[in-house]
């Protein structure tokens, strides 16, 4: 299979130039100017071509809650947002604590065939907060990350032991930092206290720690401090909604919650200054009925690029190179994947964007089953025109 994409503005973390990309057998085979080949050719004049996006934090709800999202609707949502890889959380039913569940999810995703998935296994067995025995059975060729996302790991000794095991097996510990005993008193202290605890444990043990959906100024300050001290085993992600809203404008229910202006500005500062490793959506589809009953979360895959483009590029003048680093290169490296960059030999997972196009968010157009978004009706620039996975077109706007 061959494909030639011509006359695009080609951007990844280190490049930004007008040119062509030639794809052969699913990989980027040639990058340059005036490439001529006898094969399917796409004219990408006035469009931007970037590595497809990779989302480190996604809930697809299969098995158990397919009425909210299944692997097929989730995959369609991903490619419509320009993503070809997602990292799936384990708060399904049953909770993903076993390799057979991981393999079923991956098989289903392969059958759908639109994206690559990585499925996380829980830190504690079925989120019981105590038992780590199932970690022995993880096949580390397949699973790279453990997380109890959706809730915190309350017991510090359990987290210490989980990090020791993770270090031994070279697993990444993904952390939803929330002390649920503190949450009813303060969502802020609840996030901060588990963040600092887990940073201290990771510093001592040397395990790989990935802090999910960091939302407070204090939590990010602890991360900045650890990074300045050289702890390369600590990474973090920030969600688009936490850099867009503040709680006096919007109080859409999400966990961690929309924070205050000082928090948002500090997160933006940390992104600008290289302390944030990636943007991850926390795509959390729910039905209207479940939202009315108080379920936290919002869908994110189909609005992520628009929000990032608005807040980082248009408002702050941050380069699209840095956006590509945050949405493609860094998550690919954390997952150990040969993608997220435009280089010869890399997977031809690409997204073609029209940055000029004005769009209005309309959840009825979402491919996701979840229509739960606080961005409804808001105007943005930028539209995904096509998404390619291993050179194959997996989404086209028309
Ligand atoms: O808002 C959230 N929704 N935060 C979480 O941690 C879980 C997620 C979900 O699964 O709905």
Short mmCIF file of C-alpha atoms and ligand atoms in Angstrom, two decimals:
data_model
loop_
_atom_site.label_atom_id
_atom_site.label_comp_id
_atom_site.label_asym_id
_atom_site.label_seq_id
_atom_site.Cartn_x
_atom_site.Cartn_y
_atom_site.Cartn_z
CA UNK A 1 0.00 0.00 0.00
CA UNK A 2 1.36 3.36 -1.06
CA UNK A 3 0.15 6.90 -0.58
CA UNK A 4 1.52 10.35 -1.30
CA UNK A 5 0.37 13.43 0.59
CA UNK A 6 1.52 16.57 -1.20
CA UNK A 7 1.86 20.29 -0.47
CA UNK A 8 1.03 20.09 3.23
CA UNK A 9 2.37 22.21 6.04
CA UNK A 10 4.09 19.34 7.85
CA UNK A 11 4.47 19.76 11.59
CA UNK A 12 5.75 17.54 14.38
CA UNK A 13 7.64 18.35 17.59
CA UNK A 14 10.72 19.47 15.67
CA UNK A 15 9.63 20.30 12.10
CA UNK A 16 7.40 22.87 10.42
CA UNK A 17 7.78 23.09 6.65
CA UNK A 18 5.86 22.84 3.37
CA UNK A 19 6.35 19.52 1.66
CA UNK A 20 5.27 15.99 0.84
CA UNK A 21 5.15 12.66 2.64
CA UNK A 22 5.31 9.30 0.91
CA UNK A 23 3.88 6.30 2.76
CA UNK A 24 4.74 2.70 1.96
CA UNK A 25 3.55 -0.41 3.87
CA UNK A 26 2.05 1.70 6.64
CA UNK A 27 5.26 3.56 7.41
CA UNK A 28 6.63 6.98 6.52
CA UNK A 29 9.06 6.15 3.69
CA UNK A 30 10.07 9.56 2.33
CA UNK A 31 9.76 13.17 3.51
CA UNK A 32 10.70 16.08 1.30
CA UNK A 33 9.86 18.50 -1.47
CA UNK A 34 8.41 17.62 -4.88
CA UNK A 35 8.22 13.88 -4.31
CA UNK A 36 6.75 12.20 -7.41
CA UNK A 37 5.24 8.68 -7.27
CA UNK A 38 2.71 6.71 -9.28
CA UNK A 39 0.23 6.05 -6.47
CA UNK A 40 -2.81 7.45 -4.70
CA UNK A 41 -2.07 11.13 -4.14
CA UNK A 42 -3.76 13.59 -1.81
CA UNK A 43 -3.35 17.30 -2.39
CA UNK A 44 -3.07 18.86 1.08
CA UNK A 45 -2.51 22.45 -0.03
CA UNK A 46 -3.28 24.93 2.76
CA UNK A 47 -3.75 22.10 5.23
CA UNK A 48 -1.61 21.04 8.18
CA UNK A 49 -0.35 17.46 8.47
CA UNK A 50 0.69 16.31 11.93
CA UNK A 51 1.34 12.98 13.63
CA UNK A 52 -2.07 11.68 14.74
CA UNK A 53 -2.84 12.37 18.38
CA UNK A 54 -2.42 9.90 21.23
CA UNK A 55 -4.67 10.14 24.26
CA UNK A 56 -3.25 8.74 27.50
CA UNK A 57 -6.54 8.95 29.38
CA UNK A 58 -9.73 7.49 27.92
CA UNK A 59 -12.80 5.59 29.18
CA UNK A 60 -14.52 3.41 26.54
CA UNK A 61 -16.82 1.57 29.02
CA UNK A 62 -16.51 -1.88 27.45
CA UNK A 63 -17.10 -4.37 29.06
CA UNK A 64 -20.10 -3.54 31.17
CA UNK A 65 -21.27 -0.04 30.27
CA UNK A 66 -21.58 -0.28 26.49
CA UNK A 67 -24.72 1.88 26.64
CA UNK A 68 -22.39 4.81 27.47
CA UNK A 69 -19.66 3.93 24.92
CA UNK A 70 -18.37 0.78 23.30
CA UNK A 71 -15.10 0.10 21.56
CA UNK A 72 -16.59 0.80 18.15
CA UNK A 73 -18.24 4.13 19.01
CA UNK A 74 -15.18 5.11 21.03
CA UNK A 75 -12.84 4.28 18.12
CA UNK A 76 -14.99 6.37 15.76
CA UNK A 77 -14.93 9.23 18.24
CA UNK A 78 -11.14 8.98 18.47
CA UNK A 79 -10.47 9.14 14.73
CA UNK A 80 -12.98 11.99 14.32
CA UNK A 81 -10.85 13.90 16.82
CA UNK A 82 -7.59 13.03 15.04
CA UNK A 83 -6.51 10.30 17.51
CA UNK A 84 -5.26 6.87 16.41
CA UNK A 85 -4.10 5.59 19.80
CA UNK A 86 -5.82 5.64 23.16
CA UNK A 87 -4.89 4.42 26.62
CA UNK A 88 -7.98 2.88 28.22
CA UNK A 89 -8.74 3.08 31.93
CA UNK A 90 -9.86 0.01 33.86
CA UNK A 91 -13.08 1.18 35.58
CA UNK A 92 -15.25 -1.10 33.46
CA UNK A 93 -17.52 -3.89 34.71
CA UNK A 94 -15.81 -6.18 35.56
CA UNK A 95 -12.94 -3.92 36.54
CA UNK A 96 -9.90 -4.65 34.42
CA UNK A 97 -7.68 -6.58 36.81
CA UNK A 98 -6.97 -9.55 34.56
CA UNK A 99 -5.14 -10.28 31.32
CA UNK A 100 -8.15 -12.05 29.76
CA UNK A 101 -10.13 -8.79 29.96
CA UNK A 102 -7.20 -6.87 28.44
CA UNK A 103 -7.00 -9.39 25.59
CA UNK A 104 -10.77 -9.22 24.92
CA UNK A 105 -10.64 -5.42 24.70
CA UNK A 106 -7.66 -5.52 22.38
CA UNK A 107 -9.24 -8.16 20.18
CA UNK A 108 -12.41 -6.11 19.89
CA UNK A 109 -10.40 -2.98 19.04
CA UNK A 110 -8.51 -4.90 16.36
CA UNK A 111 -11.78 -6.13 14.86
CA UNK A 112 -13.03 -2.54 14.66
CA UNK A 113 -9.65 -1.73 13.16
CA UNK A 114 -9.60 2.05 13.43
CA UNK A 115 -7.15 2.71 16.26
CA UNK A 116 -4.54 1.09 18.51
CA UNK A 117 -5.47 0.67 22.15
CA UNK A 118 -3.47 0.13 25.27
CA UNK A 119 -5.57 -1.24 28.11
CA UNK A 120 -4.52 -0.52 31.71
CA UNK A 121 -4.79 -3.02 34.55
CA UNK A 122 -5.92 -1.85 37.98
CA UNK A 123 -3.34 -1.21 40.71
CA UNK A 124 -5.45 -2.93 43.38
CA UNK A 125 -7.41 -6.06 42.56
CA UNK A 126 -10.89 -4.97 41.44
CA UNK A 127 -10.21 -1.58 43.03
CA UNK A 128 -10.42 -3.06 46.52
CA UNK A 129 -7.68 -0.72 47.73
CA UNK A 130 -5.63 -3.58 49.25
CA UNK A 131 -4.82 -6.64 47.19
CA UNK A 132 -1.89 -6.48 44.73
CA UNK A 133 -1.56 -10.22 44.05
CA UNK A 134 -2.96 -9.93 40.48
CA UNK A 135 0.04 -7.76 39.46
CA UNK A 136 2.11 -10.96 39.31
CA UNK A 137 0.05 -12.13 36.33
CA UNK A 138 0.56 -9.07 34.15
CA UNK A 139 2.09 -9.76 30.76
CA UNK A 140 4.37 -6.76 30.46
CA UNK A 141 4.76 -7.20 26.71
CA UNK A 142 1.12 -6.10 26.49
CA UNK A 143 0.37 -3.98 29.56
CA UNK A 144 2.63 -1.05 30.42
CA UNK A 145 0.48 0.93 32.87
CA UNK A 146 -1.44 0.14 36.04
CA UNK A 147 -4.00 2.58 37.45
CA UNK A 148 -7.07 2.69 39.70
CA UNK A 149 -8.29 5.74 37.77
CA UNK A 150 -11.72 6.83 38.90
CA UNK A 151 -10.49 6.63 42.47
CA UNK A 152 -7.33 7.06 44.50
CA UNK A 153 -5.35 4.41 46.37
CA UNK A 154 -6.07 5.45 49.92
CA UNK A 155 -3.59 3.32 51.81
CA UNK A 156 -0.01 4.61 51.56
CA UNK A 157 1.55 1.24 52.34
CA UNK A 158 -0.43 -0.32 49.50
CA UNK A 159 0.84 2.38 47.14
CA UNK A 160 4.40 1.85 48.37
CA UNK A 161 4.14 -1.89 47.68
CA UNK A 162 2.51 -1.24 44.28
CA UNK A 163 5.45 0.99 43.32
CA UNK A 164 7.97 -1.62 44.42
CA UNK A 165 6.18 -4.21 42.26
CA UNK A 166 5.89 -1.74 39.36
CA UNK A 167 9.60 -0.99 39.54
CA UNK A 168 10.40 -4.70 39.51
CA UNK A 169 8.20 -5.30 36.45
CA UNK A 170 8.98 -1.97 34.74
CA UNK A 171 5.34 -0.86 34.83
CA UNK A 172 4.16 2.75 34.97
CA UNK A 173 1.94 3.62 37.94
CA UNK A 174 -0.84 5.92 36.71
CA UNK A 175 -2.29 7.94 39.53
CA UNK A 176 -5.72 9.43 40.02
CA UNK A 177 -4.67 11.52 43.01
CA UNK A 178 -7.63 11.67 45.34
CA UNK A 179 -7.87 10.91 49.03
CA UNK A 180 -11.54 10.03 49.29
CA UNK A 181 -11.61 10.55 53.04
CA UNK A 182 -10.55 14.16 52.49
CA UNK A 183 -12.71 14.81 49.39
CA UNK A 184 -15.92 15.67 51.32
CA UNK A 185 -13.90 18.30 53.18
CA UNK A 186 -11.81 19.61 50.28
CA UNK A 187 -11.32 18.38 46.72
CA UNK A 188 -8.20 20.50 46.62
CA UNK A 189 -6.42 19.03 49.64
CA UNK A 190 -7.60 15.61 48.50
CA UNK A 191 -5.68 15.92 45.20
CA UNK A 192 -2.67 17.66 46.70
CA UNK A 193 -2.08 15.20 49.51
CA UNK A 194 -2.00 12.10 47.28
CA UNK A 195 0.10 13.91 44.68
CA UNK A 196 2.84 14.79 47.15
CA UNK A 197 2.66 11.31 48.74
CA UNK A 198 3.04 9.55 45.42
CA UNK A 199 5.87 11.83 44.30
CA UNK A 200 7.71 11.08 47.54
CA UNK A 201 7.20 7.34 47.04
CA UNK A 202 8.33 7.48 43.41
CA UNK A 203 11.41 9.49 44.34
CA UNK A 204 12.37 6.95 46.99
CA UNK A 205 11.60 3.81 44.99
CA UNK A 206 12.46 4.98 41.50
CA UNK A 207 9.23 3.61 40.04
CA UNK A 208 7.73 5.30 36.99
CA UNK A 209 4.91 7.55 38.16
CA UNK A 210 2.44 9.19 35.78
CA UNK A 211 0.16 11.76 37.40
CA UNK A 212 -3.21 11.90 35.67
CA UNK A 213 -5.44 14.93 35.10
CA UNK A 214 -3.41 17.27 37.31
CA UNK A 215 -5.69 20.16 38.17
CA UNK A 216 -4.45 22.22 41.13
CA UNK A 217 -1.66 24.76 41.29
CA UNK A 218 -0.16 23.05 44.33
CA UNK A 219 -0.12 19.58 42.74
CA UNK A 220 1.61 21.02 39.68
CA UNK A 221 4.10 22.88 41.89
CA UNK A 222 5.11 19.58 43.50
CA UNK A 223 5.65 18.11 40.02
CA UNK A 224 7.66 21.12 38.85
CA UNK A 225 9.85 20.82 41.95
CA UNK A 226 10.46 17.10 41.38
CA UNK A 227 11.27 17.68 37.71
CA UNK A 228 13.66 20.50 38.55
CA UNK A 229 15.43 18.07 40.87
CA UNK A 230 15.87 15.74 37.90
CA UNK A 231 13.33 12.99 38.61
CA UNK A 232 12.77 11.77 35.07
CA UNK A 233 10.64 8.88 36.31
CA UNK A 234 7.82 11.36 37.03
CA UNK A 235 5.48 12.43 34.21
CA UNK A 236 2.14 14.17 34.15
CA UNK A 237 -0.84 15.03 32.01
CA UNK A 238 -3.30 17.93 31.99
CA UNK A 239 -6.85 17.77 30.60
CA UNK A 240 -8.19 20.30 28.06
CA UNK A 241 -11.13 21.31 30.30
CA UNK A 242 -8.76 22.28 33.12
CA UNK A 243 -6.95 24.75 30.87
CA UNK A 244 -10.16 26.15 29.41
CA UNK A 245 -12.66 26.82 32.18
CA UNK A 246 -12.55 28.30 35.64
CA UNK A 247 -15.10 27.43 38.32
CA UNK A 248 -16.69 30.87 38.37
CA UNK A 249 -17.55 30.46 34.65
CA UNK A 250 -18.47 26.80 34.51
CA UNK A 251 -19.17 24.17 37.10
CA UNK A 252 -19.72 21.13 34.91
CA UNK A 253 -19.32 18.05 37.08
CA UNK A 254 -15.97 16.35 36.48
CA UNK A 255 -13.46 14.74 38.76
CA UNK A 256 -11.09 16.43 39.54
CA UNK A 257 -13.34 19.46 39.35
CA UNK A 258 -12.95 22.61 37.29
CA UNK A 259 -10.63 24.75 39.42
CA UNK A 260 -9.95 28.42 39.99
CA UNK A 261 -8.25 30.99 37.82
CA UNK A 262 -4.90 30.68 39.69
CA UNK A 263 -4.92 26.96 39.01
CA UNK A 264 -5.72 27.32 35.33
CA UNK A 265 -3.05 29.99 34.84
CA UNK A 266 -0.43 27.91 36.62
CA UNK A 267 -1.25 24.84 34.51
CA UNK A 268 -0.86 26.98 31.40
CA UNK A 269 2.45 28.33 32.70
CA UNK A 270 3.65 24.77 33.37
CA UNK A 271 2.68 23.70 29.86
CA UNK A 272 4.44 26.69 28.34
CA UNK A 273 7.58 26.07 30.35
CA UNK A 274 7.95 22.38 29.53
CA UNK A 275 6.83 20.83 32.84
CA UNK A 276 3.71 19.14 31.47
CA UNK A 277 4.40 16.01 29.43
CA UNK A 278 1.09 15.62 27.69
CA UNK A 279 -2.47 16.72 27.17
CA UNK A 280 -4.91 13.87 27.87
CA UNK A 281 -8.66 14.22 27.61
CA UNK A 282 -10.13 11.99 30.35
CA UNK A 283 -12.83 11.17 27.76
CA UNK A 284 -15.65 10.01 30.07
CA UNK A 285 -18.90 9.33 28.21
CA UNK A 286 -22.15 9.21 30.20
CA UNK A 287 -25.83 9.21 29.28
CA UNK A 288 -28.00 12.21 30.08
CA UNK A 289 -29.74 10.16 32.80
CA UNK A 290 -26.42 9.25 34.44
CA UNK A 291 -25.24 12.88 34.27
CA UNK A 292 -28.52 14.01 35.85
CA UNK A 293 -27.81 11.54 38.67
CA UNK A 294 -24.41 13.20 39.18
CA UNK A 295 -21.94 11.07 37.20
CA UNK A 296 -18.68 13.05 36.84
CA UNK A 297 -16.96 13.51 33.50
CA UNK A 298 -17.26 14.74 29.94
CA UNK A 299 -16.41 13.43 26.51
CA UNK A 300 -13.16 14.84 25.19
CA UNK A 301 -11.81 13.15 22.07
CA UNK A 302 -13.75 15.23 19.54
CA UNK A 303 -13.04 18.63 21.11
CA UNK A 304 -9.47 18.21 22.38
CA UNK A 305 -7.57 19.68 19.47
CA UNK A 306 -9.89 22.69 19.21
CA UNK A 307 -9.43 23.57 22.87
CA UNK A 308 -5.68 23.08 22.77
CA UNK A 309 -5.39 25.14 19.60
CA UNK A 310 -7.46 27.95 21.10
CA UNK A 311 -5.83 28.12 24.55
CA UNK A 312 -2.23 27.29 23.71
CA UNK A 313 -1.63 28.41 20.14
CA UNK A 314 -4.06 31.27 19.53
CA UNK A 315 -4.14 32.77 23.03
CA UNK A 316 -0.60 32.07 24.25
CA UNK A 317 1.39 31.85 21.03
CA UNK A 318 2.69 28.37 21.93
CA UNK A 319 3.99 26.63 18.82
CA UNK A 320 2.26 23.77 17.05
CA UNK A 321 5.57 21.94 17.55
CA UNK A 322 4.96 21.99 21.29
CA UNK A 323 1.34 20.92 20.72
CA UNK A 324 2.63 17.96 18.72
CA UNK A 325 5.03 17.09 21.51
CA UNK A 326 2.17 17.19 24.05
CA UNK A 327 -0.39 15.32 21.96
CA UNK A 328 1.77 12.86 19.99
CA UNK A 329 5.47 12.55 20.70
CA UNK A 330 5.49 12.35 24.50
CA UNK A 331 2.55 9.95 24.88
CA UNK A 332 4.06 7.71 22.15
CA UNK A 333 7.36 7.61 24.00
CA UNK A 334 5.69 6.80 27.33
CA UNK A 335 3.80 3.93 25.70
CA UNK A 336 6.95 2.82 23.85
CA UNK A 337 5.36 3.20 20.41
CA UNK A 338 7.03 3.87 17.09
CA UNK A 339 4.76 6.81 16.31
CA UNK A 340 4.04 10.41 17.24
CA UNK A 341 6.81 11.83 15.04
CA UNK A 342 7.26 12.51 11.36
CA UNK A 343 10.40 10.56 10.64
CA UNK A 344 11.30 7.84 8.20
CA UNK A 345 10.37 4.40 9.48
CA UNK A 346 7.71 5.71 11.86
CA UNK A 347 4.10 4.51 11.65
CA UNK A 348 2.15 6.66 9.18
CA UNK A 349 -0.45 7.66 11.78
CA UNK A 350 -1.28 11.17 10.64
CA UNK A 351 -3.95 13.83 10.94
CA UNK A 352 -4.82 16.39 8.28
CA UNK A 353 -6.21 19.61 9.71
CA UNK A 354 -7.79 22.77 8.38
CA UNK A 355 -6.74 25.37 10.94
CA UNK A 356 -8.71 28.20 9.35
CA UNK A 357 -12.07 26.48 9.45
CA UNK A 358 -14.49 27.88 12.05
CA UNK A 359 -16.60 25.30 13.79
CA UNK A 360 -19.34 25.29 16.42
CA UNK A 361 -19.36 22.34 18.81
CA UNK A 362 -22.50 20.28 18.24
CA UNK A 363 -22.66 17.10 20.28
CA UNK A 364 -25.19 15.64 17.83
CA UNK A 365 -22.33 15.37 15.37
CA UNK A 366 -20.13 13.43 17.81
CA UNK A 367 -19.35 9.86 16.88
CA UNK A 368 -19.20 9.12 20.60
CA UNK A 369 -22.35 7.83 22.28
CA UNK A 370 -21.62 10.40 24.99
CA UNK A 371 -23.05 13.83 24.31
CA UNK A 372 -21.96 15.12 27.72
CA UNK A 373 -19.92 18.21 26.99
CA UNK A 374 -19.78 21.69 28.47
CA UNK A 375 -18.37 22.94 25.14
CA UNK A 376 -21.73 22.68 23.35
CA UNK A 377 -22.36 25.69 21.12
CA UNK A 378 -18.88 27.17 21.58
CA UNK A 379 -16.97 28.40 18.53
CA UNK A 380 -13.46 27.28 17.69
CA UNK A 381 -11.00 27.21 14.83
CA UNK A 382 -9.60 24.02 13.37
CA UNK A 383 -11.18 20.94 11.89
CA UNK A 384 -9.96 17.40 11.39
CA UNK A 385 -10.25 16.69 7.64
CA UNK A 386 -8.75 13.21 7.55
CA UNK A 387 -7.13 10.75 9.93
CA UNK A 388 -4.75 8.02 8.76
CA UNK A 389 -3.64 4.95 10.67
CA UNK A 390 -0.64 3.11 9.24
CA UNK A 391 -1.31 5.01 6.01
CA UNK A 392 -4.94 3.88 5.79
CA UNK A 393 -7.66 6.51 5.85
CA UNK A 394 -9.70 5.77 8.99
CA UNK A 395 -11.68 9.03 8.99
CA UNK A 396 -12.66 11.57 6.42
CA UNK A 397 -14.86 14.57 7.06
CA UNK A 398 -16.84 14.00 3.84
O1 LIG B 1 -14.79 12.84 35.80
C1 LIG B 1 -14.38 11.70 35.85
N1 LIG B 1 -14.99 10.69 35.20
N2 LIG B 1 -13.30 11.42 36.58
C2 LIG B 1 -12.89 10.17 36.82
O2 LIG B 1 -11.92 9.99 37.49
C3 LIG B 1 -13.64 9.02 36.28
C4 LIG B 1 -14.39 9.42 35.07
C5 LIG B 1 -15.40 8.38 34.67
O3 LIG B 1 -15.05 7.19 34.61
O4 LIG B 1 -16.55 8.75 34.38
#
